[in-house]
PDB file of C-alpha atoms in Angstrom:
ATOM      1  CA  UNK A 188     -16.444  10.130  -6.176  1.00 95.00           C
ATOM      2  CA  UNK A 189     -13.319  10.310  -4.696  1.00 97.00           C
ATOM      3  CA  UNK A 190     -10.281   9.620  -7.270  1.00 98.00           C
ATOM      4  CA  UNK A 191      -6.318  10.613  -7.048  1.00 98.00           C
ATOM      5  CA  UNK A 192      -4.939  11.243 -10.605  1.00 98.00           C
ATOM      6  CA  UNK A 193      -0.881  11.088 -10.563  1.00 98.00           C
ATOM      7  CA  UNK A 194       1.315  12.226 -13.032  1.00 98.00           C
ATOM      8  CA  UNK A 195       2.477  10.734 -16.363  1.00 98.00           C
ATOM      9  CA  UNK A 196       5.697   8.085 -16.525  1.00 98.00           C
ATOM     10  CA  UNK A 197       9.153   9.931 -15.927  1.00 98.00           C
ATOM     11  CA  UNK A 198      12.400   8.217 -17.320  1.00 98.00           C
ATOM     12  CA  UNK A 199      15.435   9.440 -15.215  1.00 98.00           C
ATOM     13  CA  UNK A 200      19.220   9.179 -14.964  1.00 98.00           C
ATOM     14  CA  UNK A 201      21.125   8.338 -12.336  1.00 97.00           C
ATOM     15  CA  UNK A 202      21.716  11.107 -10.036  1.00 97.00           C
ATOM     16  CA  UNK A 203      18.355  12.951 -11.441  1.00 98.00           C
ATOM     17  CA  UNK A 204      15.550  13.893  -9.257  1.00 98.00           C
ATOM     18  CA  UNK A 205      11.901  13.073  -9.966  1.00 98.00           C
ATOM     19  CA  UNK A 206       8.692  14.635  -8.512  1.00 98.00           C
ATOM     20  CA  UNK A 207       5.827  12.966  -8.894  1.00 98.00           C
ATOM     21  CA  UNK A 208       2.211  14.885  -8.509  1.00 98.00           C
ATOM     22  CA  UNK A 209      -1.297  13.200  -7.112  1.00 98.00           C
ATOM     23  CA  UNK A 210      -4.214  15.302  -7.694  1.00 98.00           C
ATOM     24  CA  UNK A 211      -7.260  14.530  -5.683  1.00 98.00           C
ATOM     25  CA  UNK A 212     -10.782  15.270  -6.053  1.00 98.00           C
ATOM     26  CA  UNK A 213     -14.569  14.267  -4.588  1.00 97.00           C
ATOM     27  CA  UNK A 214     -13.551  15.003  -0.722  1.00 97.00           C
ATOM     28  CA  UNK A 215     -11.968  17.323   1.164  1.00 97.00           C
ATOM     29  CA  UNK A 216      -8.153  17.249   0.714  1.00 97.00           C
ATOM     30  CA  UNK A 217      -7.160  18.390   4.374  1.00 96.00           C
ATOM     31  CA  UNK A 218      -9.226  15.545   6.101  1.00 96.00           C
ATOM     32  CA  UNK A 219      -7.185  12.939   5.518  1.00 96.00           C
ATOM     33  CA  UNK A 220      -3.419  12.176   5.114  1.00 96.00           C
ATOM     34  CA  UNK A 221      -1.526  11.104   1.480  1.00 97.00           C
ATOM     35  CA  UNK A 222       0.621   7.723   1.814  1.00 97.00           C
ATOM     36  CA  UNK A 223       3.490   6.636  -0.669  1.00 98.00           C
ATOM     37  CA  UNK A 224       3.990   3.336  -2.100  1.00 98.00           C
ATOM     38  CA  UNK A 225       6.187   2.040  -4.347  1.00 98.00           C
ATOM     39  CA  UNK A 226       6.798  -1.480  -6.094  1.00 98.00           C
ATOM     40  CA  UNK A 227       9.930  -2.478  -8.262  1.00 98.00           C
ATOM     41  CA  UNK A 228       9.586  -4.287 -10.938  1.00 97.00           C
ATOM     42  CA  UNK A 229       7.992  -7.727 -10.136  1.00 95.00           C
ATOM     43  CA  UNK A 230       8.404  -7.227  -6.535  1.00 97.00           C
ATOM     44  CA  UNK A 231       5.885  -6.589  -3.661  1.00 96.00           C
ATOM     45  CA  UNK A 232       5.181  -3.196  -1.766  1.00 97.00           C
ATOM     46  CA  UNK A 233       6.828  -0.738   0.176  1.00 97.00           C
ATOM     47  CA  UNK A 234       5.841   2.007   2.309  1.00 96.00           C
ATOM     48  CA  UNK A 235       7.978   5.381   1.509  1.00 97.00           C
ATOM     49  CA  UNK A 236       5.899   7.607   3.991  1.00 96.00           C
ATOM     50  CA  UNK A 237       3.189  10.215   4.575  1.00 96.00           C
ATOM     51  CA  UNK A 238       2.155  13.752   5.035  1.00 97.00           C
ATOM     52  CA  UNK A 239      -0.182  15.016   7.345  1.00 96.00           C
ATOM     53  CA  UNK A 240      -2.327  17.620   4.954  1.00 96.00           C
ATOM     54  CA  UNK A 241      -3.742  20.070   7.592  1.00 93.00           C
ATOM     55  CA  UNK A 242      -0.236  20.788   8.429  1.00 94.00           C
ATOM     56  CA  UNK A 243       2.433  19.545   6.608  1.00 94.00           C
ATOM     57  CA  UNK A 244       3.940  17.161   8.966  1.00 96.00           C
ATOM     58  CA  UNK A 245       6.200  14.326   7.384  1.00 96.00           C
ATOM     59  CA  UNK A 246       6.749  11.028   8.193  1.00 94.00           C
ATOM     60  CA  UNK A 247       9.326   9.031   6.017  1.00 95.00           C
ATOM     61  CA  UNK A 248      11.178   5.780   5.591  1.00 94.00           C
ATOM     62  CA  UNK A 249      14.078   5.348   7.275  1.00 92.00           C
ATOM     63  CA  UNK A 250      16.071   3.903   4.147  1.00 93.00           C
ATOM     64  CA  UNK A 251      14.708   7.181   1.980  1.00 95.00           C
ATOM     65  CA  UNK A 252      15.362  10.055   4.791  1.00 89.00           C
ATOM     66  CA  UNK A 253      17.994  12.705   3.307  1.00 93.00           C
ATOM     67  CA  UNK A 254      16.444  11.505  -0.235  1.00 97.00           C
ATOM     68  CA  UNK A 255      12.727  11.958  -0.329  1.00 98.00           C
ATOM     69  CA  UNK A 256      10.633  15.100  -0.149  1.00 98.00           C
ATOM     70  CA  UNK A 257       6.557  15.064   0.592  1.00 98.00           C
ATOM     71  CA  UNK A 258       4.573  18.382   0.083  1.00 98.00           C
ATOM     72  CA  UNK A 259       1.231  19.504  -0.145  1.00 97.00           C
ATOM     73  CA  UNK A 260      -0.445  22.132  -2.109  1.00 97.00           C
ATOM     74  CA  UNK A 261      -3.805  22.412  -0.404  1.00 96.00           C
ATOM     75  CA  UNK A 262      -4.837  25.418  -3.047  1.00 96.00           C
ATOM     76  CA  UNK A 263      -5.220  22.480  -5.371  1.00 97.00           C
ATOM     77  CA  UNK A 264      -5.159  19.584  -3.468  1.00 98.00           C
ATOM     78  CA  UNK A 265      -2.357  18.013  -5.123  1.00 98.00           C
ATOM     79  CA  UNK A 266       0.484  15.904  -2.847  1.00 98.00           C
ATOM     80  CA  UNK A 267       3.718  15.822  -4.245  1.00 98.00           C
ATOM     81  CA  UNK A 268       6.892  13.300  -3.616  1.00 98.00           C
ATOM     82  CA  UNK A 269      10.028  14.386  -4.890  1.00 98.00           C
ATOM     83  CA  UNK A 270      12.500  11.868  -5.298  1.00 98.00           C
ATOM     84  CA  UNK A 271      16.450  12.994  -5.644  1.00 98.00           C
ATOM     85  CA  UNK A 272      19.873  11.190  -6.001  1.00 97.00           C
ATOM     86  CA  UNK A 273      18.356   8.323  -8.223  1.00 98.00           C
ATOM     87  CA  UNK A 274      19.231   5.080  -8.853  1.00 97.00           C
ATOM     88  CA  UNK A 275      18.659   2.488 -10.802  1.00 97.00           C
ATOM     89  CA  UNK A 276      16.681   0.313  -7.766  1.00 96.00           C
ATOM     90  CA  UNK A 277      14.562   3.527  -7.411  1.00 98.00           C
ATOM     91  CA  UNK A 278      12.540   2.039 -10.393  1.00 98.00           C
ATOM     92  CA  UNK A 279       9.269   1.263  -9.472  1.00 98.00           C
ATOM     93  CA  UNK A 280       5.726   2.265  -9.904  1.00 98.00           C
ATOM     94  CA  UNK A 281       4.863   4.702  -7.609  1.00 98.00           C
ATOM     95  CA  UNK A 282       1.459   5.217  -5.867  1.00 98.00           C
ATOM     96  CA  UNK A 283      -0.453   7.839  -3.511  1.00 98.00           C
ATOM     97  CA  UNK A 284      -3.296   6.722  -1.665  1.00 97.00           C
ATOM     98  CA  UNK A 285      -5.752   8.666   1.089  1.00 96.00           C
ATOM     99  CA  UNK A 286      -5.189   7.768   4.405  1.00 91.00           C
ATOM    100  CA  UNK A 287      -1.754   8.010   6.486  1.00 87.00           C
ATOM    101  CA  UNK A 288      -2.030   4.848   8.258  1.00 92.00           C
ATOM    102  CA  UNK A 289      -4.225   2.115   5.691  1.00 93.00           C
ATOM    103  CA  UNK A 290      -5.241   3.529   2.438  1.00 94.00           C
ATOM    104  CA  UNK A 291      -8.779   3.315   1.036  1.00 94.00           C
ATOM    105  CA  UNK A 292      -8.048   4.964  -2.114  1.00 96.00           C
ATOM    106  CA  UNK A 293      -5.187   4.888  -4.263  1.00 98.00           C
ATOM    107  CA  UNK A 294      -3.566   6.731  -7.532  1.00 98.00           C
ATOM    108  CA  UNK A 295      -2.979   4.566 -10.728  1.00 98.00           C
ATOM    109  CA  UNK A 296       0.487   4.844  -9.996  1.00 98.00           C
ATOM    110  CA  UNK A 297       3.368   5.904 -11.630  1.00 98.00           C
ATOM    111  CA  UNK A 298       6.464   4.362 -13.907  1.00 98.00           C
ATOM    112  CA  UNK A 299       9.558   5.985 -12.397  1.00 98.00           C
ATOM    113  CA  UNK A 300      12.355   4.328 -14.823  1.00 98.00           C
ATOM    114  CA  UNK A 301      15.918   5.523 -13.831  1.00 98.00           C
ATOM    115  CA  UNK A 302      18.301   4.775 -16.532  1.00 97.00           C
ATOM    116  CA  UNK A 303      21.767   5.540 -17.955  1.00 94.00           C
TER     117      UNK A 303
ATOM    118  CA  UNK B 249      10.702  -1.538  12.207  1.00 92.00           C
ATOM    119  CA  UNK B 250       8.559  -4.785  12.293  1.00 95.00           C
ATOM    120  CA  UNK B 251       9.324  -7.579   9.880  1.00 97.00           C
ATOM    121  CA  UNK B 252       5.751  -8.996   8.787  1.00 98.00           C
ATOM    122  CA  UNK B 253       6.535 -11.935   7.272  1.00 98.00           C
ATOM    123  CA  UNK B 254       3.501 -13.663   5.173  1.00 98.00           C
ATOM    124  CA  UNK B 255       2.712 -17.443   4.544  1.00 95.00           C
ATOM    125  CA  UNK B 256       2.574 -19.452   2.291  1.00 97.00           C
ATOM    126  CA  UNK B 257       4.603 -17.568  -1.099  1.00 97.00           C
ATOM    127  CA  UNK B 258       1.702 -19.305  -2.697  1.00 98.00           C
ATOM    128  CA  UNK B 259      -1.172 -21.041  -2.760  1.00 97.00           C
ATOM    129  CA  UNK B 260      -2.622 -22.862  -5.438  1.00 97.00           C
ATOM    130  CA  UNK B 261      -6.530 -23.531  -4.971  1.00 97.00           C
ATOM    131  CA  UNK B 262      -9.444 -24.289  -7.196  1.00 97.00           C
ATOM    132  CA  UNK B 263     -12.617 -22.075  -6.788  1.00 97.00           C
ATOM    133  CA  UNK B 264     -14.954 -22.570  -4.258  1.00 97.00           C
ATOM    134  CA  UNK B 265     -12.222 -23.839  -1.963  1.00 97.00           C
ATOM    135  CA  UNK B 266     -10.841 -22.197   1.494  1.00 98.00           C
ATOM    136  CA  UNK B 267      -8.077 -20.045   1.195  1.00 98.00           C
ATOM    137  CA  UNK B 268      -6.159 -19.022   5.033  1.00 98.00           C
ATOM    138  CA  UNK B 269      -3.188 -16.907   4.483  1.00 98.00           C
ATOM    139  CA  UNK B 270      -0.672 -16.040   7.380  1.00 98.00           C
ATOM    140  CA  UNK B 271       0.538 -12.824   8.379  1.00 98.00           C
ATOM    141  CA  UNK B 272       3.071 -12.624  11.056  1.00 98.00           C
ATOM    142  CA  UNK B 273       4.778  -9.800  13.038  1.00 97.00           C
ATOM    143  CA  UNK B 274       8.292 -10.240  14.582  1.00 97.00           C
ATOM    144  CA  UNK B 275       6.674  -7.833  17.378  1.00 96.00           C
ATOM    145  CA  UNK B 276       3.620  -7.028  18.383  1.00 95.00           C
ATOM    146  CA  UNK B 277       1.184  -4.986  16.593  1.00 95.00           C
ATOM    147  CA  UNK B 278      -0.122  -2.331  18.369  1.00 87.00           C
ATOM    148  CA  UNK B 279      -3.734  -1.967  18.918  1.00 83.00           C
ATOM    149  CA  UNK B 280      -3.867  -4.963  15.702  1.00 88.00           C
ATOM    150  CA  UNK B 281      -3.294  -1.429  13.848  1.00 96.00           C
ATOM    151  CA  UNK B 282      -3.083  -4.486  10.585  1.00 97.00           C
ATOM    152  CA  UNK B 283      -4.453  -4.048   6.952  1.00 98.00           C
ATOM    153  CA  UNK B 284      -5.101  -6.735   4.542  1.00 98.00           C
ATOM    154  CA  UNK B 285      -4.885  -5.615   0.607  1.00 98.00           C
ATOM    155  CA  UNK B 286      -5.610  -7.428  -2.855  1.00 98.00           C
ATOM    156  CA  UNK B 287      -3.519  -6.602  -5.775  1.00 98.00           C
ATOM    157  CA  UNK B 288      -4.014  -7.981  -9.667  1.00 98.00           C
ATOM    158  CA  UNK B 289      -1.116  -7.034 -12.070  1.00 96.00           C
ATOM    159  CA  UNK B 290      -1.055  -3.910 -13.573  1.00 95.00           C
ATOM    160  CA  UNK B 291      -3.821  -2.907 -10.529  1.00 97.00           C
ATOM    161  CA  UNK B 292      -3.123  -0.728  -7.570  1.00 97.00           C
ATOM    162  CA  UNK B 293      -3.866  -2.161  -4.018  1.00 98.00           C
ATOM    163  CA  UNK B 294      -7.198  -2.551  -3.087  1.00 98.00           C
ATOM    164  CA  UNK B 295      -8.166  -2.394   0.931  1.00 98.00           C
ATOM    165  CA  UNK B 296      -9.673  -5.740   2.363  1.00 98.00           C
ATOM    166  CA  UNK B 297      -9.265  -5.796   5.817  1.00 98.00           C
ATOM    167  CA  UNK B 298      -8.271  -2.774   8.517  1.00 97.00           C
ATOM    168  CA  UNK B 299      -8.106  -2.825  11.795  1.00 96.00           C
ATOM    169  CA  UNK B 300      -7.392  -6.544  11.612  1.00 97.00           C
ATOM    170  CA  UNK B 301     -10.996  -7.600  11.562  1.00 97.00           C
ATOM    171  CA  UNK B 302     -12.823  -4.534   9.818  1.00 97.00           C
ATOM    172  CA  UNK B 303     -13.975  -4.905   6.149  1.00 98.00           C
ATOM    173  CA  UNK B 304     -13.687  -2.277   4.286  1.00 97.00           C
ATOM    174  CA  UNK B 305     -16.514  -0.878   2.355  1.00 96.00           C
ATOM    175  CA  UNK B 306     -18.063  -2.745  -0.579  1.00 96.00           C
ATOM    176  CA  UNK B 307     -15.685  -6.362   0.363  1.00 98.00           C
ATOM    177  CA  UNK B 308     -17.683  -9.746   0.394  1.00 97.00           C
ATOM    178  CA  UNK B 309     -18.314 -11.216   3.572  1.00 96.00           C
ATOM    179  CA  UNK B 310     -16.040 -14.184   2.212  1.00 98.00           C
ATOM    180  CA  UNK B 311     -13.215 -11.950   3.130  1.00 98.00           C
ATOM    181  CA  UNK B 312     -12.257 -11.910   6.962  1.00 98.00           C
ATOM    182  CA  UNK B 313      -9.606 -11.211   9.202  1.00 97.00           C
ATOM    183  CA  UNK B 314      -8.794 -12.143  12.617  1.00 96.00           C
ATOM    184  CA  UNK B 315      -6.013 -12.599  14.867  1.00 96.00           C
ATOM    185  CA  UNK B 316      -3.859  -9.799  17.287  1.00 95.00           C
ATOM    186  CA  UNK B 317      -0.515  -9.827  18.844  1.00 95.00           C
ATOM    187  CA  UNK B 318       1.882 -10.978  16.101  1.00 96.00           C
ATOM    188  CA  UNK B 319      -0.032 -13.693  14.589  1.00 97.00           C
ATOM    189  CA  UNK B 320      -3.405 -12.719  11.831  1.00 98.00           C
ATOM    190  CA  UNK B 321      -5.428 -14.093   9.438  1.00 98.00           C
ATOM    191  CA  UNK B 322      -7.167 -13.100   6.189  1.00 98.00           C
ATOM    192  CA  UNK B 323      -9.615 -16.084   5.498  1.00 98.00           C
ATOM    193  CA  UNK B 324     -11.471 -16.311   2.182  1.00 98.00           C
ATOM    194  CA  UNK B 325     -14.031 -18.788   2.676  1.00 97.00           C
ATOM    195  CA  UNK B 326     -15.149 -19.524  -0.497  1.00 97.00           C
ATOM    196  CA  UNK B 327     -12.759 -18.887  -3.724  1.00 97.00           C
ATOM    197  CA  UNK B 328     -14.402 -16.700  -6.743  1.00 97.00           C
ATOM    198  CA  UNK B 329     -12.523 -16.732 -10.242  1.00 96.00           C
ATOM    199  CA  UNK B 330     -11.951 -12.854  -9.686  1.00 97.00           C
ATOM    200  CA  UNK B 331     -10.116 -13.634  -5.993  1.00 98.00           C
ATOM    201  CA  UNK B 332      -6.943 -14.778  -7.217  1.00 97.00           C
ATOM    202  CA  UNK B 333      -4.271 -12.367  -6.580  1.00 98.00           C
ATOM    203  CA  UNK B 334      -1.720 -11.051  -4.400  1.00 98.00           C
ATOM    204  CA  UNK B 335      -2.561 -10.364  -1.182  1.00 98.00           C
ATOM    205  CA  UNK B 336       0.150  -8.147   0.997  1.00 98.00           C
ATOM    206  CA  UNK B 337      -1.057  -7.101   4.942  1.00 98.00           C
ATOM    207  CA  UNK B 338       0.929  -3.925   6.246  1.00 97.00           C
ATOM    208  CA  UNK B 339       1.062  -2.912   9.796  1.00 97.00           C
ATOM    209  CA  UNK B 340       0.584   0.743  10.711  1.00 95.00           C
ATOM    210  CA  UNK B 341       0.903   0.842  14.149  1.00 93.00           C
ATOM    211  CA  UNK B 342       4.360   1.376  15.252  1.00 92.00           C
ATOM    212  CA  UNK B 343       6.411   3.883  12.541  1.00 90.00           C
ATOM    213  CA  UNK B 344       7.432   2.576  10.469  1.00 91.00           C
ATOM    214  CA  UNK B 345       4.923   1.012   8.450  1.00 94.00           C
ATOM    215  CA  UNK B 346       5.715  -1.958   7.106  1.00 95.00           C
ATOM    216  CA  UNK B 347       4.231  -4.486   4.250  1.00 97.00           C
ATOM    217  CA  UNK B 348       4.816  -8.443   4.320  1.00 98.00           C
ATOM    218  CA  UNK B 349       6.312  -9.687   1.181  1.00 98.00           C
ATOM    219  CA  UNK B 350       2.876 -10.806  -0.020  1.00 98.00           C
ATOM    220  CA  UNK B 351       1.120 -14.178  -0.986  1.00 98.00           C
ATOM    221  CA  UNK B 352      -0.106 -15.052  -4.285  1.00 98.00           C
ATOM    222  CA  UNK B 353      -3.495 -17.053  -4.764  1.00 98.00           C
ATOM    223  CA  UNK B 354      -3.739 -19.169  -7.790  1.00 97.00           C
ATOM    224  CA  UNK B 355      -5.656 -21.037  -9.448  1.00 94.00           C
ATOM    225  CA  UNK B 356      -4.826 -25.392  -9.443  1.00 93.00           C
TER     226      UNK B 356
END
């Protein structure tokens, strides 16, 4: 069955970086693209971007550009979005899903907590 | 980027009734590339609706979704305790994507 497993919860300072990690299993990684979400505290959702897995390509955010970073390691399929320059409205959960334009499957998510 | 802005906040309902929540676009939606998702707390997303009418594997046929343009749908037609939630729709036709601000379903 298909499943995404992300990375544990990360408490951050301002200024730190994060770099969250989405594992995925039970298809094949390079067939489909890996989508970003996050959702502050209490608040609804918001797209951060994609990555293209066959090749790399990126598409971001415009509000995140210069800040966010989406990779691929197709050796494991794992997708990775590295965060830098945080702040304190960068906490959130953050979720992967499959798919680069709507998103059958998703991670659990992940607490990104950025705090002095 | 397109502003999808979703109505009403809320809805209160009792179970078995009609629920019609509004999603609309401040431009039109290419190719109705719109997606309809359910969220409980403490739940990721779950997909309802693609392609503006398309449900996606394993959802009821209570769930359905219509419209194109800048004006959709998602129409459950008969309320089951486990339905209310948020429900956000996203567009993913024109970069970038873009979620509406969501509309919560609950229970009168």
């Amino acid at each position: 069955q298909v499943q995404l497993v992300q990375s544990g919860a990360e408490v951050k300072k301002p200024g730190a970086s994060v770099k969250v990690s989405c594992k995925a299993s039970g298809y094949t990684f390079t067939s489909y693209g890996i989508s970003w979400v996050r959702q502050a505290p209490g608040q609804g959702l918001e797209w951060m971007g994609w990555i293209t897995t066959y090749n790399g390509n990126t598409n971001y955010a415009q509000n995140l550009q210069g800040r966010v970073t989406m990779t691929t390691d197709t050796s494991t399929s794992t997708a990775y979005m590295e965060l830098r320059s945080l702040r304190s409205d960068d906490t959130a959960v953050y979720y992967c899903a499959r798919g680069g334009e709507y998103s059958t499957f998703w991670g659990q998510g992940t607490l990104v907590t950025v705090s002095s | 980027e397109i502003v999808l802005t979703q109505s009403p906040g809320t809805l209160s309902l009792s179970p078995g009734e009609r629920a019609t929540l509004s999603c609309r676009a401040s431009q039109s939606v290419s190719s109705s590339y719109l997606a309809w998702y359910q969220q409980k707390p403490g739940q990721a997303p779950r997909l309802l609706i693609y392609g503006a009418s398309n449900r996606a594997t394993g959802i009821p046929d209570r769930f359905s979704g219509s419209g194109s343009g800048t004006d959709f749908t998602l129409t459950i037609s008969r309320l089951e305790p486990e339905d209310f939630a948020v429900y956000y729709c996203q567009q993913y036709g024109t970069s970038p994507w873009t979620f509406g601000q969501g509309t919560k379903v609950e229970i009168k």
